Amino acid sequence: MSEDLTAFLSANPHAIVCELTEVRGSSPRERGTFMLVGMGAIFGTIGGGALEYMVIDHARRLLVEGRAEEAMDVPLGPEIGQCCGGRVEVCLRYADTSLRRDLVMRIAQEEASAAQVYIFGAGHVGRVLAQILALLPVRIEVIDTRQAELDMLAPGIAHRRVAMPEAVVRAAPAGSAFVIMTHDHALDFLIAGEALARRDAAYVGMVGSKTKRAKFSSWYLQQGGDEDTLERLILPIGAQGLGDKRPSVIAALAAAEIIVQIGGREASVGRKPTPAMEGVGSGR
C-alpha cells in the first residue's frame, strides 16, 4: 500500500489531502480516514456517495485557485442526498513535500502493525485466498514446500519456500492468523498442532471436511492436546453452511472468516482499526 501511495504522489505533483477530522453520528467512514485528490486522479476513499463527490469538487477548486487549506462541515442528510444522518468535518490541505513524507511514513507504520496472515499451501484455494487478502488491511505470506506452486501465485504476493513449514508458526509474531491447506494431510496436522500451541493466534483454520476434522481431533488428542484448545480450530474453513466446494467460493468465505476473527482479537486487546491505511489502500 505504501508503494501504491508513493506511486500516486509521484504521478501527481499537485494534490489535496482530504481527511475526516471529526465524525458525529453515522457516517460512511471513521475519523482519520483520508483520500488524495489530484486534477486527474483520486487515491483512497472517504466513503463514496454525495459527500465524496462534493469533497473532490472542492479539492479541485482549491488546486485551480492555488489555495492550500480549507475546512468543510457537512451534514449527511437529505440536503446532500445521503441518509447517514450524521455530520462530518473534512480538512483539505495541499500535499506539500513535508505532508507527503508524513503520509508515506504513516501508512508504512500502519502496514507494519497490521495482522500477519500465513497461508500454508499455494494450491488452488491458497492462491485465490492470497489474492483476496492482498486487498485487505493485513500482511500475508504464502508458505509452501513446492516451488512450482509458489511460481503460480499472482505477482506481488509475498511467499517463501521452506522445508519445515511448522517452524514458521513458531517464529510468527503474536496475533498472527494461520490458514492451513497444504497438499499433505500429515503436514497439515503438524502445522495445525503448532498453531494451536500458540495461545496468541488470532485464527487457526484448516481446509477439509468433517471427516478430516474427526481424524485430526483423534490425532491431536492422542498427542496430548486438550478439547478446549481443539475448539479453537476452524475446520473446515469457509463453510458458512453453503457446502460449496469451488476454490474461489471457499477462499472468499475464508477471507471473511479470517478478517472477523482478527477483528475480534484486536477488539479484545483494545486495539483499534487503522482507517487511514484502509482508505488509502483501497484505491478508487
PDB file of N, CA and C in Angstrom, residues 7-110:
ATOM      1  N   ALA A   7       3.681   5.836  -5.526  1.00  0.00           N
ATOM      2  CA  ALA A   7       3.488   5.932  -6.974  1.00  0.00           C
ATOM      3  C   ALA A   7       2.467   7.021  -7.318  1.00  0.00           C
ATOM      4  N   PHE A   8       1.379   7.096  -6.545  1.00  0.00           N
ATOM      5  CA  PHE A   8       0.366   8.125  -6.802  1.00  0.00           C
ATOM      6  C   PHE A   8       0.958   9.516  -6.606  1.00  0.00           C
ATOM      7  N   LEU A   9       1.697   9.708  -5.521  1.00  0.00           N
ATOM      8  CA  LEU A   9       2.284  11.013  -5.245  1.00  0.00           C
ATOM      9  C   LEU A   9       3.284  11.412  -6.317  1.00  0.00           C
ATOM     10  N   SER A  10       4.024  10.446  -6.830  1.00  0.00           N
ATOM     11  CA  SER A  10       4.988  10.732  -7.892  1.00  0.00           C
ATOM     12  C   SER A  10       4.288  11.160  -9.174  1.00  0.00           C
ATOM     13  N   ALA A  11       3.145  10.525  -9.460  1.00  0.00           N
ATOM     14  CA  ALA A  11       2.411  10.833 -10.691  1.00  0.00           C
ATOM     15  C   ALA A  11       1.556  12.087 -10.562  1.00  0.00           C
ATOM     16  N   ASN A  12       1.363  12.584  -9.325  1.00  0.00           N
ATOM     17  CA  ASN A  12       0.504  13.753  -9.095  1.00  0.00           C
ATOM     18  C   ASN A  12       1.266  14.776  -8.253  1.00  0.00           C
ATOM     19  N   PRO A  13       2.066  15.617  -8.890  1.00  0.00           N
ATOM     20  CA  PRO A  13       2.856  16.602  -8.136  1.00  0.00           C
ATOM     21  C   PRO A  13       2.001  17.611  -7.379  1.00  0.00           C
ATOM     22  N   HIS A  14       0.753  17.783  -7.793  1.00  0.00           N
ATOM     23  CA  HIS A  14      -0.161  18.680  -7.092  1.00  0.00           C
ATOM     24  C   HIS A  14      -1.386  17.873  -6.661  1.00  0.00           C
ATOM     25  N   ALA A  15      -1.611  17.820  -5.358  1.00  0.00           N
ATOM     26  CA  ALA A  15      -2.735  17.045  -4.823  1.00  0.00           C
ATOM     27  C   ALA A  15      -3.193  17.645  -3.508  1.00  0.00           C
ATOM     28  N   ILE A  16      -4.437  17.341  -3.154  1.00  0.00           N
ATOM     29  CA  ILE A  16      -5.023  17.788  -1.898  1.00  0.00           C
ATOM     30  C   ILE A  16      -5.323  16.571  -1.038  1.00  0.00           C
ATOM     31  N   VAL A  17      -4.931  16.637   0.235  1.00  0.00           N
ATOM     32  CA  VAL A  17      -5.272  15.594   1.192  1.00  0.00           C
ATOM     33  C   VAL A  17      -6.592  15.979   1.847  1.00  0.00           C
ATOM     34  N   CYS A  18      -7.557  15.074   1.790  1.00  0.00           N
ATOM     35  CA  CYS A  18      -8.885  15.315   2.363  1.00  0.00           C
ATOM     36  C   CYS A  18      -9.089  14.320   3.496  1.00  0.00           C
ATOM     37  N   GLU A  19      -9.112  14.816   4.725  1.00  0.00           N
ATOM     38  CA  GLU A  19      -9.180  13.933   5.894  1.00  0.00           C
ATOM     39  C   GLU A  19     -10.408  14.218   6.747  1.00  0.00           C
ATOM     40  N   LEU A  20     -11.070  13.158   7.193  1.00  0.00           N
ATOM     41  CA  LEU A  20     -12.175  13.304   8.122  1.00  0.00           C
ATOM     42  C   LEU A  20     -11.596  13.591   9.508  1.00  0.00           C
ATOM     43  N   THR A  21     -11.770  14.811   9.976  1.00  0.00           N
ATOM     44  CA  THR A  21     -11.193  15.199  11.262  1.00  0.00           C
ATOM     45  C   THR A  21     -12.192  15.101  12.409  1.00  0.00           C
ATOM     46  N   GLU A  22     -13.473  15.022  12.090  1.00  0.00           N
ATOM     47  CA  GLU A  22     -14.498  14.879  13.119  1.00  0.00           C
ATOM     48  C   GLU A  22     -15.690  14.156  12.522  1.00  0.00           C
ATOM     49  N   VAL A  23     -16.223  13.197  13.266  1.00  0.00           N
ATOM     50  CA  VAL A  23     -17.392  12.437  12.822  1.00  0.00           C
ATOM     51  C   VAL A  23     -18.391  12.393  13.968  1.00  0.00           C
ATOM     52  N   ARG A  24     -19.597  12.856  13.699  1.00  0.00           N
ATOM     53  CA  ARG A  24     -20.658  12.817  14.698  1.00  0.00           C
ATOM     54  C   ARG A  24     -21.844  12.050  14.123  1.00  0.00           C
ATOM     55  N   GLY A  25     -22.321  11.076  14.857  1.00  0.00           N
ATOM     56  CA  GLY A  25     -23.413  10.258  14.361  1.00  0.00           C
ATOM     57  C   GLY A  25     -22.918   9.260  13.323  1.00  0.00           C
ATOM     58  N   SER A  26     -23.812   8.843  12.434  1.00  0.00           N
ATOM     59  CA  SER A  26     -23.475   7.843  11.419  1.00  0.00           C
ATOM     60  C   SER A  26     -22.745   8.485  10.245  1.00  0.00           C
ATOM     61  N   SER A  27     -21.747   7.783   9.731  1.00  0.00           N
ATOM     62  CA  SER A  27     -21.042   8.242   8.529  1.00  0.00           C
ATOM     63  C   SER A  27     -20.446   7.031   7.826  1.00  0.00           C
ATOM     64  N   PRO A  28     -20.124   7.153   6.525  1.00  0.00           N
ATOM     65  CA  PRO A  28     -19.587   6.013   5.780  1.00  0.00           C
ATOM     66  C   PRO A  28     -18.206   5.562   6.242  1.00  0.00           C
ATOM     67  N   ARG A  29     -17.405   6.482   6.822  1.00  0.00           N
ATOM     68  CA  ARG A  29     -16.058   6.124   7.266  1.00  0.00           C
ATOM     69  C   ARG A  29     -15.755   6.755   8.615  1.00  0.00           C
ATOM     70  N   GLU A  30     -14.650   6.348   9.222  1.00  0.00           N
ATOM     71  CA  GLU A  30     -14.287   6.781  10.557  1.00  0.00           C
ATOM     72  C   GLU A  30     -13.392   8.015  10.531  1.00  0.00           C
ATOM     73  N   ARG A  31     -13.313   8.653  11.691  1.00  0.00           N
ATOM     74  CA  ARG A  31     -12.394   9.783  11.868  1.00  0.00           C
ATOM     75  C   ARG A  31     -10.961   9.329  11.560  1.00  0.00           C
ATOM     76  N   GLY A  32     -10.225  10.148  10.837  1.00  0.00           N
ATOM     77  CA  GLY A  32      -8.850   9.808  10.476  1.00  0.00           C
ATOM     78  C   GLY A  32      -8.712   9.258   9.071  1.00  0.00           C
ATOM     79  N   THR A  33      -9.807   8.826   8.469  1.00  0.00           N
ATOM     80  CA  THR A  33      -9.765   8.334   7.091  1.00  0.00           C
ATOM     81  C   THR A  33      -9.447   9.493   6.143  1.00  0.00           C
ATOM     82  N   PHE A  34      -8.623   9.240   5.159  1.00  0.00           N
ATOM     83  CA  PHE A  34      -8.325  10.301   4.201  1.00  0.00           C
ATOM     84  C   PHE A  34      -8.201   9.763   2.788  1.00  0.00           C
ATOM     85  N   MET A  35      -8.296  10.685   1.839  1.00  0.00           N
ATOM     86  CA  MET A  35      -8.053  10.368   0.440  1.00  0.00           C
ATOM     87  C   MET A  35      -7.239  11.502  -0.158  1.00  0.00           C
ATOM     88  N   LEU A  36      -6.648  11.231  -1.313  1.00  0.00           N
ATOM     89  CA  LEU A  36      -5.859  12.222  -2.043  1.00  0.00           C
ATOM     90  C   LEU A  36      -6.559  12.542  -3.349  1.00  0.00           C
ATOM     91  N   VAL A  37      -6.619  13.814  -3.666  1.00  0.00           N
ATOM     92  CA  VAL A  37      -7.291  14.255  -4.884  1.00  0.00           C
ATOM     93  C   VAL A  37      -6.308  15.028  -5.747  1.00  0.00           C
ATOM     94  N   GLY A  38      -6.067  14.518  -6.965  1.00  0.00           N
ATOM     95  CA  GLY A  38      -5.294  15.246  -7.955  1.00  0.00           C
ATOM     96  C   GLY A  38      -6.228  15.752  -9.029  1.00  0.00           C
ATOM     97  N   MET A  39      -5.712  16.481  -9.980  1.00  0.00           N
ATOM     98  CA  MET A  39      -6.579  17.025 -11.026  1.00  0.00           C
ATOM     99  C   MET A  39      -7.173  15.930 -11.901  1.00  0.00           C
ATOM    100  N   GLY A  40      -6.441  14.828 -12.066  1.00  0.00           N
ATOM    101  CA  GLY A  40      -6.955  13.778 -12.942  1.00  0.00           C
ATOM    102  C   GLY A  40      -7.034  12.412 -12.301  1.00  0.00           C
ATOM    103  N   ALA A  41      -6.823  12.346 -10.991  1.00  0.00           N
ATOM    104  CA  ALA A  41      -6.811  11.036 -10.330  1.00  0.00           C
ATOM    105  C   ALA A  41      -7.223  11.176  -8.872  1.00  0.00           C
ATOM    106  N   ILE A  42      -7.765  10.092  -8.330  1.00  0.00           N
ATOM    107  CA  ILE A  42      -8.170  10.006  -6.924  1.00  0.00           C
ATOM    108  C   ILE A  42      -7.511   8.777  -6.329  1.00  0.00           C
ATOM    109  N   PHE A  43      -7.053   8.892  -5.085  1.00  0.00           N
ATOM    110  CA  PHE A  43      -6.479   7.737  -4.403  1.00  0.00           C
ATOM    111  C   PHE A  43      -7.070   7.637  -3.012  1.00  0.00           C
ATOM    112  N   GLY A  44      -7.702   6.509  -2.709  1.00  0.00           N
ATOM    113  CA  GLY A  44      -8.350   6.335  -1.429  1.00  0.00           C
ATOM    114  C   GLY A  44      -9.821   6.717  -1.509  1.00  0.00           C
ATOM    115  N   THR A  45     -10.505   6.633  -0.388  1.00  0.00           N
ATOM    116  CA  THR A  45     -11.922   6.975  -0.342  1.00  0.00           C
ATOM    117  C   THR A  45     -12.310   7.388   1.069  1.00  0.00           C
ATOM    118  N   ILE A  46     -13.192   8.361   1.173  1.00  0.00           N
ATOM    119  CA  ILE A  46     -13.741   8.733   2.483  1.00  0.00           C
ATOM    120  C   ILE A  46     -15.177   8.234   2.596  1.00  0.00           C
ATOM    121  N   GLY A  47     -15.557   7.317   1.723  1.00  0.00           N
ATOM    122  CA  GLY A  47     -16.854   6.661   1.859  1.00  0.00           C
ATOM    123  C   GLY A  47     -17.748   6.703   0.642  1.00  0.00           C
ATOM    124  N   GLY A  48     -17.338   7.432  -0.386  1.00  0.00           N
ATOM    125  CA  GLY A  48     -18.151   7.468  -1.596  1.00  0.00           C
ATOM    126  C   GLY A  48     -19.382   8.339  -1.439  1.00  0.00           C
ATOM    127  N   GLY A  49     -20.293   8.228  -2.396  1.00  0.00           N
ATOM    128  CA  GLY A  49     -21.555   8.957  -2.323  1.00  0.00           C
ATOM    129  C   GLY A  49     -21.398  10.451  -2.535  1.00  0.00           C
ATOM    130  N   ALA A  50     -22.465  11.166  -2.193  1.00  0.00           N
ATOM    131  CA  ALA A  50     -22.506  12.607  -2.440  1.00  0.00           C
ATOM    132  C   ALA A  50     -21.417  13.353  -1.666  1.00  0.00           C
ATOM    133  N   LEU A  51     -21.129  12.916  -0.428  1.00  0.00           N
ATOM    134  CA  LEU A  51     -20.087  13.573   0.356  1.00  0.00           C
ATOM    135  C   LEU A  51     -18.755  13.556  -0.381  1.00  0.00           C
ATOM    136  N   GLU A  52     -18.377  12.376  -0.853  1.00  0.00           N
ATOM    137  CA  GLU A  52     -17.084  12.252  -1.502  1.00  0.00           C
ATOM    138  C   GLU A  52     -17.002  13.099  -2.765  1.00  0.00           C
ATOM    139  N   TYR A  53     -18.055  13.084  -3.576  1.00  0.00           N
ATOM    140  CA  TYR A  53     -18.030  13.878  -4.805  1.00  0.00           C
ATOM    141  C   TYR A  53     -17.985  15.372  -4.492  1.00  0.00           C
ATOM    142  N   MET A  54     -18.639  15.786  -3.437  1.00  0.00           N
ATOM    143  CA  MET A  54     -18.595  17.179  -3.020  1.00  0.00           C
ATOM    144  C   MET A  54     -17.177  17.583  -2.612  1.00  0.00           C
ATOM    145  N   VAL A  55     -16.535  16.706  -1.845  1.00  0.00           N
ATOM    146  CA  VAL A  55     -15.178  16.985  -1.379  1.00  0.00           C
ATOM    147  C   VAL A  55     -14.194  16.988  -2.559  1.00  0.00           C
ATOM    148  N   ILE A  56     -14.360  16.064  -3.479  1.00  0.00           N
ATOM    149  CA  ILE A  56     -13.486  16.024  -4.664  1.00  0.00           C
ATOM    150  C   ILE A  56     -13.592  17.338  -5.447  1.00  0.00           C
ATOM    151  N   ASP A  57     -14.814  17.783  -5.693  1.00  0.00           N
ATOM    152  CA  ASP A  57     -15.000  19.040  -6.428  1.00  0.00           C
ATOM    153  C   ASP A  57     -14.360  20.203  -5.690  1.00  0.00           C
ATOM    154  N   HIS A  58     -14.520  20.228  -4.370  1.00  0.00           N
ATOM    155  CA  HIS A  58     -13.960  21.314  -3.573  1.00  0.00           C
ATOM    156  C   HIS A  58     -12.431  21.272  -3.619  1.00  0.00           C
ATOM    157  N   ALA A  59     -11.862  20.079  -3.513  1.00  0.00           N
ATOM    158  CA  ALA A  59     -10.407  19.935  -3.542  1.00  0.00           C
ATOM    159  C   ALA A  59      -9.845  20.410  -4.874  1.00  0.00           C
ATOM    160  N   ARG A  60     -10.511  20.090  -5.958  1.00  0.00           N
ATOM    161  CA  ARG A  60     -10.009  20.504  -7.268  1.00  0.00           C
ATOM    162  C   ARG A  60     -10.145  22.008  -7.474  1.00  0.00           C
ATOM    163  N   ARG A  61     -11.153  22.612  -6.853  1.00  0.00           N
ATOM    164  CA  ARG A  61     -11.245  24.074  -6.907  1.00  0.00           C
ATOM    165  C   ARG A  61     -10.070  24.702  -6.171  1.00  0.00           C
ATOM    166  N   LEU A  62      -9.677  24.101  -5.043  1.00  0.00           N
ATOM    167  CA  LEU A  62      -8.507  24.603  -4.322  1.00  0.00           C
ATOM    168  C   LEU A  62      -7.256  24.532  -5.186  1.00  0.00           C
ATOM    169  N   LEU A  63      -7.103  23.434  -5.916  1.00  0.00           N
ATOM    170  CA  LEU A  63      -5.939  23.287  -6.791  1.00  0.00           C
ATOM    171  C   LEU A  63      -5.937  24.354  -7.879  1.00  0.00           C
ATOM    172  N   VAL A  64      -7.083  24.560  -8.501  1.00  0.00           N
ATOM    173  CA  VAL A  64      -7.184  25.557  -9.578  1.00  0.00           C
ATOM    174  C   VAL A  64      -6.909  26.969  -9.054  1.00  0.00           C
ATOM    175  N   GLU A  65      -7.433  27.259  -7.864  1.00  0.00           N
ATOM    176  CA  GLU A  65      -7.297  28.599  -7.294  1.00  0.00           C
ATOM    177  C   GLU A  65      -5.976  28.799  -6.556  1.00  0.00           C
ATOM    178  N   GLY A  66      -5.215  27.717  -6.396  1.00  0.00           N
ATOM    179  CA  GLY A  66      -3.927  27.823  -5.723  1.00  0.00           C
ATOM    180  C   GLY A  66      -4.026  28.003  -4.217  1.00  0.00           C
ATOM    181  N   ARG A  67      -5.138  27.578  -3.624  1.00  0.00           N
ATOM    182  CA  ARG A  67      -5.304  27.686  -2.174  1.00  0.00           C
ATOM    183  C   ARG A  67      -4.791  26.422  -1.491  1.00  0.00           C
ATOM    184  N   ALA A  68      -4.261  26.586  -0.272  1.00  0.00           N
ATOM    185  CA  ALA A  68      -3.563  25.476   0.373  1.00  0.00           C
ATOM    186  C   ALA A  68      -4.392  24.723   1.397  1.00  0.00           C
ATOM    187  N   GLU A  69      -5.401  25.379   1.982  1.00  0.00           N
ATOM    188  CA  GLU A  69      -6.096  24.714   3.074  1.00  0.00           C
ATOM    189  C   GLU A  69      -7.504  25.266   3.248  1.00  0.00           C
ATOM    190  N   GLU A  70      -8.420  24.380   3.621  1.00  0.00           N
ATOM    191  CA  GLU A  70      -9.783  24.790   3.917  1.00  0.00           C
ATOM    192  C   GLU A  70     -10.461  23.682   4.699  1.00  0.00           C
ATOM    193  N   ALA A  71     -11.529  24.032   5.382  1.00  0.00           N
ATOM    194  CA  ALA A  71     -12.283  23.045   6.152  1.00  0.00           C
ATOM    195  C   ALA A  71     -13.722  23.026   5.673  1.00  0.00           C
ATOM    196  N   MET A  72     -14.336  21.840   5.737  1.00  0.00           N
ATOM    197  CA  MET A  72     -15.737  21.684   5.370  1.00  0.00           C
ATOM    198  C   MET A  72     -16.478  21.049   6.541  1.00  0.00           C
ATOM    199  N   ASP A  73     -17.700  21.502   6.783  1.00  0.00           N
ATOM    200  CA  ASP A  73     -18.574  20.935   7.808  1.00  0.00           C
ATOM    201  C   ASP A  73     -19.842  20.499   7.083  1.00  0.00           C
ATOM    202  N   VAL A  74     -20.026  19.167   6.959  1.00  0.00           N
ATOM    203  CA  VAL A  74     -21.072  18.653   6.072  1.00  0.00           C
ATOM    204  C   VAL A  74     -22.075  17.796   6.840  1.00  0.00           C
ATOM    205  N   PRO A  75     -23.364  18.168   6.840  1.00  0.00           N
ATOM    206  CA  PRO A  75     -24.401  17.306   7.412  1.00  0.00           C
ATOM    207  C   PRO A  75     -24.770  16.222   6.410  1.00  0.00           C
ATOM    208  N   LEU A  76     -24.760  14.977   6.860  1.00  0.00           N
ATOM    209  CA  LEU A  76     -25.031  13.853   5.957  1.00  0.00           C
ATOM    210  C   LEU A  76     -26.523  13.536   5.959  1.00  0.00           C
ATOM    211  N   GLY A  77     -27.290  14.455   5.452  1.00  0.00           N
ATOM    212  CA  GLY A  77     -28.734  14.292   5.425  1.00  0.00           C
ATOM    213  C   GLY A  77     -29.287  14.423   4.029  1.00  0.00           C
ATOM    214  N   PRO A  78     -30.580  14.519   3.921  1.00  0.00           N
ATOM    215  CA  PRO A  78     -31.241  14.596   2.614  1.00  0.00           C
ATOM    216  C   PRO A  78     -30.765  15.760   1.752  1.00  0.00           C
ATOM    217  N   GLU A  79     -30.268  16.844   2.406  1.00  0.00           N
ATOM    218  CA  GLU A  79     -29.865  18.004   1.620  1.00  0.00           C
ATOM    219  C   GLU A  79     -28.698  17.737   0.681  1.00  0.00           C
ATOM    220  N   ILE A  80     -27.887  16.698   0.970  1.00  0.00           N
ATOM    221  CA  ILE A  80     -26.821  16.356   0.033  1.00  0.00           C
ATOM    222  C   ILE A  80     -27.058  14.977  -0.599  1.00  0.00           C
ATOM    223  N   GLY A  81     -28.211  14.406  -0.355  1.00  0.00           N
ATOM    224  CA  GLY A  81     -28.551  13.138  -0.998  1.00  0.00           C
ATOM    225  C   GLY A  81     -28.045  11.906  -0.284  1.00  0.00           C
ATOM    226  N   GLN A  82     -27.662  12.032   1.012  1.00  0.00           N
ATOM    227  CA  GLN A  82     -27.248  10.868   1.794  1.00  0.00           C
ATOM    228  C   GLN A  82     -28.174  10.717   2.988  1.00  0.00           C
ATOM    229  N   CYS A  83     -28.318   9.493   3.451  1.00  0.00           N
ATOM    230  CA  CYS A  83     -29.261   9.237   4.545  1.00  0.00           C
ATOM    231  C   CYS A  83     -28.556   8.753   5.803  1.00  0.00           C
ATOM    232  N   CYS A  84     -27.221   8.998   5.908  1.00  0.00           N
ATOM    233  CA  CYS A  84     -26.497   8.538   7.091  1.00  0.00           C
ATOM    234  C   CYS A  84     -27.025   9.210   8.352  1.00  0.00           C
ATOM    235  N   GLY A  85     -27.339  10.507   8.245  1.00  0.00           N
ATOM    236  CA  GLY A  85     -27.881  11.223   9.387  1.00  0.00           C
ATOM    237  C   GLY A  85     -26.844  11.822  10.300  1.00  0.00           C
ATOM    238  N   GLY A  86     -25.561  11.593  10.014  1.00  0.00           N
ATOM    239  CA  GLY A  86     -24.510  12.146  10.856  1.00  0.00           C
ATOM    240  C   GLY A  86     -23.994  13.474  10.316  1.00  0.00           C
ATOM    241  N   ARG A  87     -22.820  13.836  10.785  1.00  0.00           N
ATOM    242  CA  ARG A  87     -22.189  15.085  10.353  1.00  0.00           C
ATOM    243  C   ARG A  87     -20.674  14.873  10.389  1.00  0.00           C
ATOM    244  N   VAL A  88     -19.971  15.372   9.382  1.00  0.00           N
ATOM    245  CA  VAL A  88     -18.523  15.202   9.343  1.00  0.00           C
ATOM    246  C   VAL A  88     -17.841  16.538   9.073  1.00  0.00           C
ATOM    247  N   GLU A  89     -16.650  16.667   9.625  1.00  0.00           N
ATOM    248  CA  GLU A  89     -15.780  17.785   9.303  1.00  0.00           C
ATOM    249  C   GLU A  89     -14.619  17.239   8.486  1.00  0.00           C
ATOM    250  N   VAL A  90     -14.311  17.928   7.407  1.00  0.00           N
ATOM    251  CA  VAL A  90     -13.263  17.486   6.500  1.00  0.00           C
ATOM    252  C   VAL A  90     -12.214  18.578   6.381  1.00  0.00           C
ATOM    253  N   CYS A  91     -10.971  18.219   6.613  1.00  0.00           N
ATOM    254  CA  CYS A  91      -9.855  19.156   6.442  1.00  0.00           C
ATOM    255  C   CYS A  91      -9.198  18.888   5.101  1.00  0.00           C
ATOM    256  N   LEU A  92      -9.077  19.926   4.280  1.00  0.00           N
ATOM    257  CA  LEU A  92      -8.447  19.817   2.974  1.00  0.00           C
ATOM    258  C   LEU A  92      -7.135  20.591   3.008  1.00  0.00           C
ATOM    259  N   ARG A  93      -6.039  19.907   2.705  1.00  0.00           N
ATOM    260  CA  ARG A  93      -4.720  20.538   2.763  1.00  0.00           C
ATOM    261  C   ARG A  93      -3.912  20.183   1.523  1.00  0.00           C
ATOM    262  N   TYR A  94      -3.147  21.155   1.045  1.00  0.00           N
ATOM    263  CA  TYR A  94      -2.266  20.893  -0.094  1.00  0.00           C
ATOM    264  C   TYR A  94      -1.155  19.947   0.347  1.00  0.00           C
ATOM    265  N   ALA A  95      -0.900  18.946  -0.455  1.00  0.00           N
ATOM    266  CA  ALA A  95       0.113  17.947  -0.109  1.00  0.00           C
ATOM    267  C   ALA A  95       1.492  18.450  -0.507  1.00  0.00           C
ATOM    268  N   ASP A  96       2.121  19.210   0.394  1.00  0.00           N
ATOM    269  CA  ASP A  96       3.472  19.686   0.130  1.00  0.00           C
ATOM    270  C   ASP A  96       4.476  18.577   0.453  1.00  0.00           C
ATOM    271  N   THR A  97       5.744  18.879   0.297  1.00  0.00           N
ATOM    272  CA  THR A  97       6.780  17.855   0.486  1.00  0.00           C
ATOM    273  C   THR A  97       6.732  17.243   1.880  1.00  0.00           C
ATOM    274  N   SER A  98       6.555  18.084   2.899  1.00  0.00           N
ATOM    275  CA  SER A  98       6.535  17.595   4.270  1.00  0.00           C
ATOM    276  C   SER A  98       5.332  16.688   4.520  1.00  0.00           C
ATOM    277  N   LEU A  99       4.163  17.116   4.045  1.00  0.00           N
ATOM    278  CA  LEU A  99       2.957  16.316   4.257  1.00  0.00           C
ATOM    279  C   LEU A  99       3.035  14.999   3.499  1.00  0.00           C
ATOM    280  N   ARG A 100       3.578  15.015   2.299  1.00  0.00           N
ATOM    281  CA  ARG A 100       3.743  13.780   1.536  1.00  0.00           C
ATOM    282  C   ARG A 100       4.626  12.792   2.290  1.00  0.00           C
ATOM    283  N   ARG A 101       5.720  13.290   2.817  1.00  0.00           N
ATOM    284  CA  ARG A 101       6.625  12.420   3.572  1.00  0.00           C
ATOM    285  C   ARG A 101       5.912  11.843   4.796  1.00  0.00           C
ATOM    286  N   ASP A 102       5.139  12.687   5.495  1.00  0.00           N
ATOM    287  CA  ASP A 102       4.417  12.225   6.676  1.00  0.00           C
ATOM    288  C   ASP A 102       3.389  11.146   6.323  1.00  0.00           C
ATOM    289  N   LEU A 103       2.711  11.323   5.188  1.00  0.00           N
ATOM    290  CA  LEU A 103       1.700  10.341   4.781  1.00  0.00           C
ATOM    291  C   LEU A 103       2.337   8.986   4.490  1.00  0.00           C
ATOM    292  N   VAL A 104       3.461   9.009   3.770  1.00  0.00           N
ATOM    293  CA  VAL A 104       4.139   7.752   3.443  1.00  0.00           C
ATOM    294  C   VAL A 104       4.609   7.053   4.712  1.00  0.00           C
ATOM    295  N   MET A 105       5.153   7.813   5.652  1.00  0.00           N
ATOM    296  CA  MET A 105       5.611   7.225   6.921  1.00  0.00           C
ATOM    297  C   MET A 105       4.440   6.680   7.720  1.00  0.00           C
ATOM    298  N   ARG A 106       3.334   7.418   7.721  1.00  0.00           N
ATOM    299  CA  ARG A 106       2.151   6.995   8.473  1.00  0.00           C
ATOM    300  C   ARG A 106       1.606   5.678   7.941  1.00  0.00           C
ATOM    301  N   ILE A 107       1.509   5.574   6.631  1.00  0.00           N
ATOM    302  CA  ILE A 107       0.985   4.346   6.036  1.00  0.00           C
ATOM    303  C   ILE A 107       1.950   3.178   6.255  1.00  0.00           C
ATOM    304  N   ALA A 108       3.251   3.445   6.130  1.00  0.00           N
ATOM    305  CA  ALA A 108       4.243   2.385   6.337  1.00  0.00           C
ATOM    306  C   ALA A 108       4.173   1.853   7.766  1.00  0.00           C
ATOM    307  N   GLN A 109       3.989   2.742   8.743  1.00  0.00           N
ATOM    308  CA  GLN A 109       3.888   2.315  10.140  1.00  0.00           C
ATOM    309  C   GLN A 109       2.621   1.499  10.378  1.00  0.00           C
ATOM    310  N   GLU A 110       1.532   1.927   9.749  1.00  0.00           N
ATOM    311  CA  GLU A 110       0.276   1.191   9.923  1.00  0.00           C
ATOM    312  C   GLU A 110       0.350  -0.175   9.262  1.00  0.00           C
TER     313      GLU A 110
END
